[in-house]
Coordinates of C-alpha atoms in Angstrom, one line a residue:
M1 CA -41.4 -38.7 -23.0
S2 CA -40.3 -41.2 -20.6
A3 CA -37.3 -38.3 -18.4
T4 CA -33.6 -39.8 -18.5
R5 CA -31.5 -41.1 -15.8
L6 CA -27.7 -39.5 -15.8
P7 CA -25.1 -41.5 -15.7
G8 CA -23.4 -41.5 -11.8
T9 CA -26.1 -39.2 -10.5
P10 CA -25.8 -41.0 -7.1
R11 CA -21.7 -41.5 -7.0
L12 CA -22.2 -37.7 -7.9
L13 CA -24.4 -37.6 -5.1
R14 CA -22.3 -38.9 -2.6
A15 CA -19.3 -37.6 -2.9
L16 CA -21.0 -34.4 -2.1
N17 CA -22.0 -35.5 0.9
D18 CA -18.8 -37.3 1.3
R19 CA -17.3 -33.6 1.1
A20 CA -19.3 -31.2 3.1
A21 CA -19.0 -34.2 5.9
L22 CA -15.6 -33.9 5.7
E23 CA -15.6 -30.5 5.0
L24 CA -18.1 -29.6 8.7
L25 CA -15.0 -32.6 10.5
L26 CA -12.8 -29.2 9.9
E27 CA -14.6 -26.1 10.6
Q28 CA -16.5 -28.1 13.8
G29 CA -13.7 -30.9 15.3
P30 CA -15.2 -34.6 16.1
L31 CA -18.9 -35.0 16.0
T32 CA -20.9 -38.1 15.6
R33 CA -22.4 -40.2 13.3
A34 CA -25.9 -38.6 13.9
R35 CA -24.8 -34.8 14.0
I36 CA -24.1 -35.0 10.2
G37 CA -26.6 -36.3 9.1
E38 CA -27.9 -33.8 11.1
L39 CA -25.9 -31.0 10.4
T40 CA -26.1 -32.1 6.0
G41 CA -29.7 -32.9 5.9
L42 CA -29.1 -36.6 5.8
S43 CA -30.6 -39.7 7.2
K44 CA -29.7 -41.1 10.1
V45 CA -29.0 -44.5 7.9
T46 CA -27.6 -42.4 4.5
A47 CA -24.4 -40.9 7.4
S48 CA -23.5 -43.7 9.2
Q49 CA -22.8 -44.9 5.0
L50 CA -20.4 -41.6 4.5
V51 CA -18.9 -42.4 8.1
E52 CA -17.7 -45.8 7.5
R53 CA -16.8 -46.2 3.7
L54 CA -14.6 -42.6 4.7
E55 CA -13.2 -44.2 7.4
E56 CA -12.0 -47.6 5.4
R57 CA -10.8 -44.4 2.8
G58 CA -8.4 -43.6 6.1
L59 CA -10.2 -40.3 5.4
V60 CA -11.8 -40.0 8.8
A61 CA -11.8 -41.7 12.6
R62 CA -12.7 -41.9 16.1
V63 CA -11.0 -39.7 18.5
G64 CA -13.2 -40.8 21.8
E65 CA -17.4 -41.3 23.0
Q66 CA -20.1 -38.7 23.5
A67 CA -21.7 -39.6 26.8
G68 CA -25.4 -39.9 26.4
G69 CA -29.0 -40.7 28.1
R70 CA -29.7 -44.6 27.7
G71 CA -28.1 -47.0 25.3
P72 CA -23.9 -46.4 24.1
N73 CA -22.8 -43.8 24.3
A74 CA -22.6 -42.6 20.6
Q75 CA -18.4 -42.7 18.9
L76 CA -16.3 -39.7 17.7
Y77 CA -15.4 -39.3 14.8
A78 CA -12.9 -36.5 13.2
V79 CA -10.3 -35.8 10.7
R80 CA -7.2 -38.0 10.3
P81 CA -4.3 -35.6 10.4
G82 CA -2.5 -37.8 9.0
S83 CA -4.1 -38.5 5.5
A84 CA -2.5 -35.8 3.8
H85 CA 0.8 -33.3 4.8
V86 CA 1.7 -30.3 3.1
V87 CA 5.0 -28.1 2.6
G88 CA 4.3 -24.7 2.9
V89 CA 8.2 -22.8 2.2
D90 CA 9.0 -18.5 1.9
V91 CA 12.4 -18.3 -0.7
G92 CA 14.2 -15.2 0.0
P93 CA 18.5 -13.8 -1.0
E94 CA 19.6 -15.0 2.4
R95 CA 17.0 -17.5 3.6
V96 CA 15.1 -20.5 3.4
V97 CA 11.6 -21.2 5.5
A98 CA 9.9 -24.2 4.6
A99 CA 6.6 -25.3 7.3
C100 CA 4.6 -28.5 7.5
A101 CA 1.0 -29.0 8.0
D102 CA -1.3 -32.0 7.9
I103 CA -4.5 -31.6 6.3
T104 CA -6.4 -30.5 9.2
G105 CA -4.2 -27.1 9.0
A106 CA -2.3 -27.8 12.2
V107 CA 1.3 -26.2 11.3
I108 CA 4.0 -29.0 13.1
G109 CA 6.7 -28.5 11.5
R110 CA 9.1 -25.3 11.1
V111 CA 12.7 -25.4 9.5
E112 CA 14.6 -22.0 8.3
Q113 CA 17.7 -22.7 6.0
S114 CA 20.7 -20.0 5.4
T115 CA 20.9 -20.3 1.1
R116 CA 24.2 -16.9 1.4
D117 CA 27.2 -20.7 1.1
T118 CA 25.1 -22.0 -1.9
D119 CA 24.4 -21.5 -5.4
D120 CA 22.5 -24.4 -6.2
P121 CA 18.7 -24.0 -5.5
V122 CA 17.2 -27.4 -5.7
G123 CA 19.0 -28.6 -2.8
V124 CA 18.5 -25.9 -0.9
V125 CA 14.3 -26.7 -0.8
H126 CA 15.2 -30.5 -1.5
N127 CA 17.7 -29.7 2.2
A128 CA 14.2 -27.8 3.7
V129 CA 11.1 -30.1 2.3
V130 CA 13.2 -33.2 4.1
Q131 CA 14.0 -31.8 7.1
V132 CA 10.6 -30.7 7.8
A133 CA 8.8 -33.8 6.9
G134 CA 11.3 -35.3 9.1
S135 CA 10.5 -32.9 12.1
A136 CA 7.4 -33.0 11.1
G137 CA 7.3 -36.6 11.4
A138 CA 5.7 -36.7 7.8
Q139 CA 6.2 -39.7 5.2
L140 CA 7.4 -37.8 2.7
S141 CA 5.3 -39.9 0.3
S142 CA 2.6 -38.6 2.0
V143 CA 3.4 -34.4 1.1
R144 CA 0.8 -34.4 -2.0
R145 CA 1.9 -30.4 -2.6
I146 CA 4.7 -28.6 -2.4
V147 CA 4.2 -24.4 -2.3
L148 CA 6.7 -22.0 -3.1
G149 CA 6.3 -18.3 -2.4
T150 CA 9.2 -16.7 -3.9
P151 CA 10.1 -12.9 -5.7
G152 CA 9.5 -11.7 -9.1
L153 CA 7.1 -13.4 -12.0
V154 CA 5.5 -16.7 -12.2
D155 CA 4.5 -17.4 -15.6
P156 CA 0.8 -18.1 -15.4
G157 CA 1.5 -21.0 -18.1
T158 CA 4.0 -23.0 -17.3
G159 CA 4.5 -21.9 -13.4
D160 CA 7.6 -21.2 -14.1
I161 CA 10.0 -18.0 -12.3
T162 CA 10.9 -16.3 -15.1
F163 CA 12.4 -13.9 -13.5
A164 CA 13.3 -13.1 -9.8
F165 CA 15.4 -10.0 -9.3
N166 CA 17.4 -10.5 -5.9
L167 CA 17.3 -15.2 -6.3
P168 CA 19.7 -14.5 -10.0
R169 CA 19.7 -18.5 -9.5
W170 CA 16.0 -19.2 -9.7
H171 CA 15.7 -19.3 -13.5
R172 CA 12.9 -20.8 -16.1
G173 CA 13.4 -25.2 -15.5
L174 CA 13.8 -25.0 -11.6
L175 CA 9.7 -26.1 -11.7
A176 CA 11.0 -29.3 -14.0
A177 CA 14.0 -30.0 -11.3
L178 CA 12.3 -28.9 -8.2
R179 CA 9.5 -31.4 -9.3
D180 CA 12.1 -34.4 -10.2
D181 CA 14.2 -34.2 -7.5
L182 CA 10.6 -34.6 -5.1
D183 CA 9.1 -36.1 -7.0
T184 CA 5.9 -34.3 -5.6
P185 CA 4.0 -31.2 -7.5
V186 CA 6.2 -28.2 -6.7
V187 CA 3.5 -24.7 -7.6
F188 CA 5.5 -21.6 -7.6
E189 CA 3.5 -17.9 -6.4
N190 CA 5.0 -14.6 -6.6
D191 CA 5.6 -13.3 -2.5
V192 CA 3.3 -11.1 -2.1
N193 CA 0.6 -13.6 -4.1
L194 CA 0.5 -15.6 -1.1
A195 CA 0.0 -12.6 1.8
A196 CA -2.6 -12.1 0.0
V197 CA -4.3 -15.9 0.4
A198 CA -3.1 -15.3 4.4
E199 CA -4.2 -11.8 4.6
A200 CA -8.2 -13.0 3.6
Q201 CA -7.8 -16.0 5.2
S202 CA -7.3 -14.9 8.7
G203 CA -5.8 -10.3 8.2
A204 CA -7.5 -7.2 7.8
A205 CA -9.4 -8.8 4.5
Q206 CA -11.6 -11.6 6.3
G207 CA -15.0 -11.6 4.4
L208 CA -13.9 -9.3 1.1
S209 CA -14.0 -11.4 -2.2
D210 CA -12.0 -7.8 -3.4
F211 CA -8.9 -6.3 -2.1
V212 CA -5.7 -5.6 -2.7
L213 CA -2.3 -5.4 -0.9
V214 CA 0.3 -3.4 -0.7
W215 CA 3.6 -5.1 0.8
V216 CA 6.3 -2.6 1.5
G217 CA 9.6 -4.0 2.4
A218 CA 12.6 -3.4 1.3
G219 CA 10.5 -3.8 -2.3
V220 CA 7.3 -3.2 -3.4
G221 CA 4.2 -4.7 -4.4
L222 CA 0.7 -5.2 -5.3
A223 CA -1.1 -8.6 -5.0
I224 CA -5.1 -8.0 -6.4
M225 CA -7.8 -10.4 -5.4
L226 CA -10.7 -10.0 -7.6
G227 CA -13.6 -12.1 -6.9
G228 CA -11.7 -14.0 -4.3
R229 CA -9.1 -14.9 -7.6
L230 CA -6.0 -13.8 -7.9
H231 CA -5.6 -11.9 -10.7
H232 CA -2.2 -12.5 -12.3
G233 CA -1.9 -11.0 -15.4
S234 CA -1.2 -13.0 -19.0
S235 CA 2.6 -12.5 -18.3
G236 CA 2.8 -13.1 -14.5
A237 CA 3.3 -8.9 -13.9
A238 CA 0.0 -7.9 -12.3
G239 CA 0.8 -5.7 -9.5
E240 CA 4.7 -5.1 -10.2
I241 CA 3.6 -1.6 -9.2
G242 CA 7.7 -0.9 -8.7
Y243 CA 8.2 -0.4 -12.4
L244 CA 5.7 3.0 -12.0
P245 CA 6.7 5.4 -13.6
V246 CA 6.0 8.4 -10.9
P247 CA 7.1 11.7 -10.6
G248 CA 10.2 12.6 -8.3
A249 CA 12.3 9.3 -9.2
P250 CA 14.7 8.8 -12.6
I251 CA 12.4 6.2 -15.0
P252 CA 15.0 3.5 -16.1
R253 CA 14.8 2.2 -19.1
D254 CA 16.5 -1.0 -19.8
V255 CA 15.1 -3.5 -16.6
S256 CA 16.8 -6.5 -17.8
R257 CA 20.0 -3.9 -15.8
R258 CA 20.0 -3.5 -11.8
A259 CA 18.8 -0.1 -12.1
K260 CA 15.8 1.2 -9.8
P261 CA 12.6 1.3 -11.2
A262 CA 10.9 4.4 -10.3
F263 CA 8.6 4.3 -7.7
Q264 CA 10.5 1.1 -5.6
Q265 CA 13.3 4.5 -6.0
V266 CA 10.8 7.1 -4.4
A267 CA 9.3 4.7 -1.4
G268 CA 11.1 1.1 -1.2
A269 CA 13.1 0.3 2.4
D270 CA 16.1 2.6 1.1
A271 CA 14.4 5.9 0.1
I272 CA 12.4 6.1 3.8
R273 CA 15.5 4.9 5.6
A274 CA 16.8 8.0 3.4
L275 CA 13.9 10.1 4.5
A276 CA 14.6 9.3 7.4
R277 CA 18.4 10.8 8.1
E278 CA 16.5 13.8 6.7
H279 CA 14.2 14.2 9.4
G280 CA 17.4 13.5 12.1
Y281 CA 16.1 9.7 12.7
P282 CA 19.1 6.8 13.6
D283 CA 19.6 5.2 10.2
T284 CA 19.2 2.0 11.6
G285 CA 16.2 0.6 9.3
A286 CA 13.3 1.3 7.3
A287 CA 10.5 0.1 9.8
D288 CA 12.6 0.9 13.0
A289 CA 12.4 5.1 11.5
V290 CA 8.7 4.5 10.7
R291 CA 7.7 2.7 14.2
A292 CA 10.1 6.1 15.9
A293 CA 8.6 8.9 14.0
I294 CA 4.8 7.1 15.0
A295 CA 6.4 7.1 18.9
D296 CA 7.3 11.1 18.2
G297 CA 4.2 11.6 18.1
T298 CA 3.2 15.0 16.7
A299 CA 7.1 16.0 16.0
G300 CA 6.9 12.6 13.6
G301 CA 4.5 13.8 11.6
P302 CA 5.8 15.0 9.0
M303 CA 7.9 12.5 7.9
L304 CA 5.2 10.4 8.4
D305 CA 3.8 12.7 6.0
E306 CA 6.2 12.4 3.2
V307 CA 6.4 8.8 3.5
A308 CA 2.2 8.4 3.2
R309 CA 2.8 11.4 0.6
R310 CA 5.1 8.9 -1.6
L311 CA 3.7 5.6 -1.2
A312 CA -0.1 7.3 -2.2
L313 CA 1.2 8.1 -5.7
G314 CA 1.6 3.8 -5.8
V315 CA -2.2 2.8 -4.1
A316 CA -3.7 5.6 -6.7
S317 CA -2.6 5.1 -9.7
T318 CA -4.1 0.9 -8.4
C319 CA -7.0 2.4 -7.2
V320 CA -8.0 4.5 -10.4
V321 CA -8.0 1.4 -12.3
L322 CA -8.7 -1.2 -10.2
D323 CA -11.1 0.8 -7.0
P324 CA -11.2 -1.3 -4.8
P325 CA -13.3 -1.7 -1.8
L326 CA -9.7 -2.6 0.4
V327 CA -6.6 -2.2 -0.1
V328 CA -4.1 -3.1 3.0
L329 CA -0.8 -1.2 4.1
A330 CA 1.8 -5.0 4.2
G331 CA 5.5 -6.1 4.6
E332 CA 7.9 -4.8 7.0
V333 CA 6.6 -1.3 6.5
G334 CA 3.4 -0.6 6.1
Q335 CA 3.8 -3.7 9.6
A336 CA 5.8 -0.8 11.4
G337 CA 3.3 1.9 10.5
G338 CA -0.1 0.4 11.8
A339 CA -2.8 3.2 11.8
A340 CA -1.1 6.0 11.6
L341 CA 0.7 5.4 8.9
A342 CA -2.8 3.8 6.5
E343 CA -5.1 6.4 7.6
R344 CA -2.7 8.9 6.2
V345 CA -2.3 7.3 3.2
Q346 CA -5.8 6.4 2.8
H347 CA -5.9 10.3 3.4
E348 CA -3.7 11.4 0.4
V349 CA -5.7 8.8 -2.1
A350 CA -8.8 10.5 -1.3
A351 CA -7.0 13.9 -1.8
I352 CA -5.8 13.0 -5.3
T353 CA -8.0 10.6 -6.8
L354 CA -11.9 10.2 -7.5
V355 CA -12.0 7.1 -5.7
R356 CA -11.8 6.8 -1.8
P357 CA -10.8 2.9 -0.5
R358 CA -10.5 2.8 2.6
V359 CA -6.9 1.0 3.5
V360 CA -5.5 -0.3 6.6
P361 CA -2.8 -2.1 7.9
T362 CA -1.4 -6.0 7.5
G363 CA -3.0 -8.2 10.6
L364 CA -0.9 -10.3 10.6
T365 CA 2.5 -10.2 12.2
E366 CA 4.3 -13.4 11.4
E367 CA 5.0 -14.9 8.3
P368 CA 2.3 -14.2 5.9
I369 CA 4.0 -16.0 3.4
L370 CA 4.6 -18.9 4.6
H371 CA 0.9 -18.9 5.3
G372 CA -0.5 -18.1 2.4
A373 CA 2.3 -20.5 1.4
L374 CA -0.2 -23.3 3.4
R375 CA -3.1 -22.5 2.4
T376 CA -3.1 -22.6 -1.3
A377 CA -1.6 -25.6 -0.8
L378 CA -4.2 -27.3 1.9
D379 CA -6.9 -26.0 -0.6
A380 CA -5.5 -27.9 -3.8
V381 CA -5.0 -30.7 -1.3
R382 CA -8.6 -30.6 -0.1
D383 CA -9.9 -30.1 -3.3
E384 CA -7.7 -34.1 -4.6
V385 CA -7.8 -35.9 -1.3
F386 CA -12.1 -34.4 -0.7
G387 CA -12.9 -34.8 -3.8
S388 CA -12.0 -38.1 -4.2
T389 CA -13.7 -40.1 -2.2
V390 CA -15.8 -42.3 -4.4
G391 CA -14.2 -44.6 -6.0

């Protein structure tokens, strides 16, 4: 029986080779055709054809020469930054921050707008996207994806916002309105989930496929990374640990009302500020109070111990279910607490459960939600652009 030749196999191989070459150019910078061939295991002729193909499609460009021995200098090639752009947006109750990156990941524009004086979310996002693209010198038509990080629930089935506690005007139907307005793929993602994406890319969770990130700020939230993928749950509510029924706080029975849920009452920023007042620290903010307790040395220990004990209620509840190897403390309080708070939480979790995850502070200091949005958008756009290089 003769072998059956699979249709399209040469085309598939060309696509795989093109993708491998583009990833190499992103990781290692400008390369010659010969070097691309060496790194991919392709012959000189095949590597040359590959580069010509990518050049014709506008994905790579000549950026210089490499001096060699005898003969003409070899041309250096790099991914053409302007072949595609993405926009990430961090949406909060008082401001919207947007950033634009080219396909290499370089952030080339950033704008910030107040949302206090408007009740038009479509207009807010439209203006932010248009302004950041303009500041980056990018045509709006080259923006291939916009990822918005928002507090609250995102429906995994529809991609729409279903509940955002402190963004009352963000609601179902907004996603379609934004897509129609911008004529570009728009994606919503929970803000804490995006912080975890950034943490995995360039923070304390690099190299780990399983970890959880606990966000402690005005609210408390959780992101779950399993097998290198975010876990959203059937309704998008995975990680809403503010609603954990924990000792020390009454449990609201109607979450549609604006009563604070139990764990939020115990470990959110308002609770930490109240705790700071009890321990004699100025009420200038939860993060400032934690920093002041750390600066106080031994005298600040009792307050930090109590903050850790409260946080451990949520961390332990999560860890006895998921048993992750790592817990990252993020948000303004997690960042302010640093190793001093993380170590206390780790000790407390080990004292009250059978699991012993490593607890560390965030490795990121600036705009993790925004960077997570850009990374999410870039991953999707690179798949689209690099995965369709063969016509």
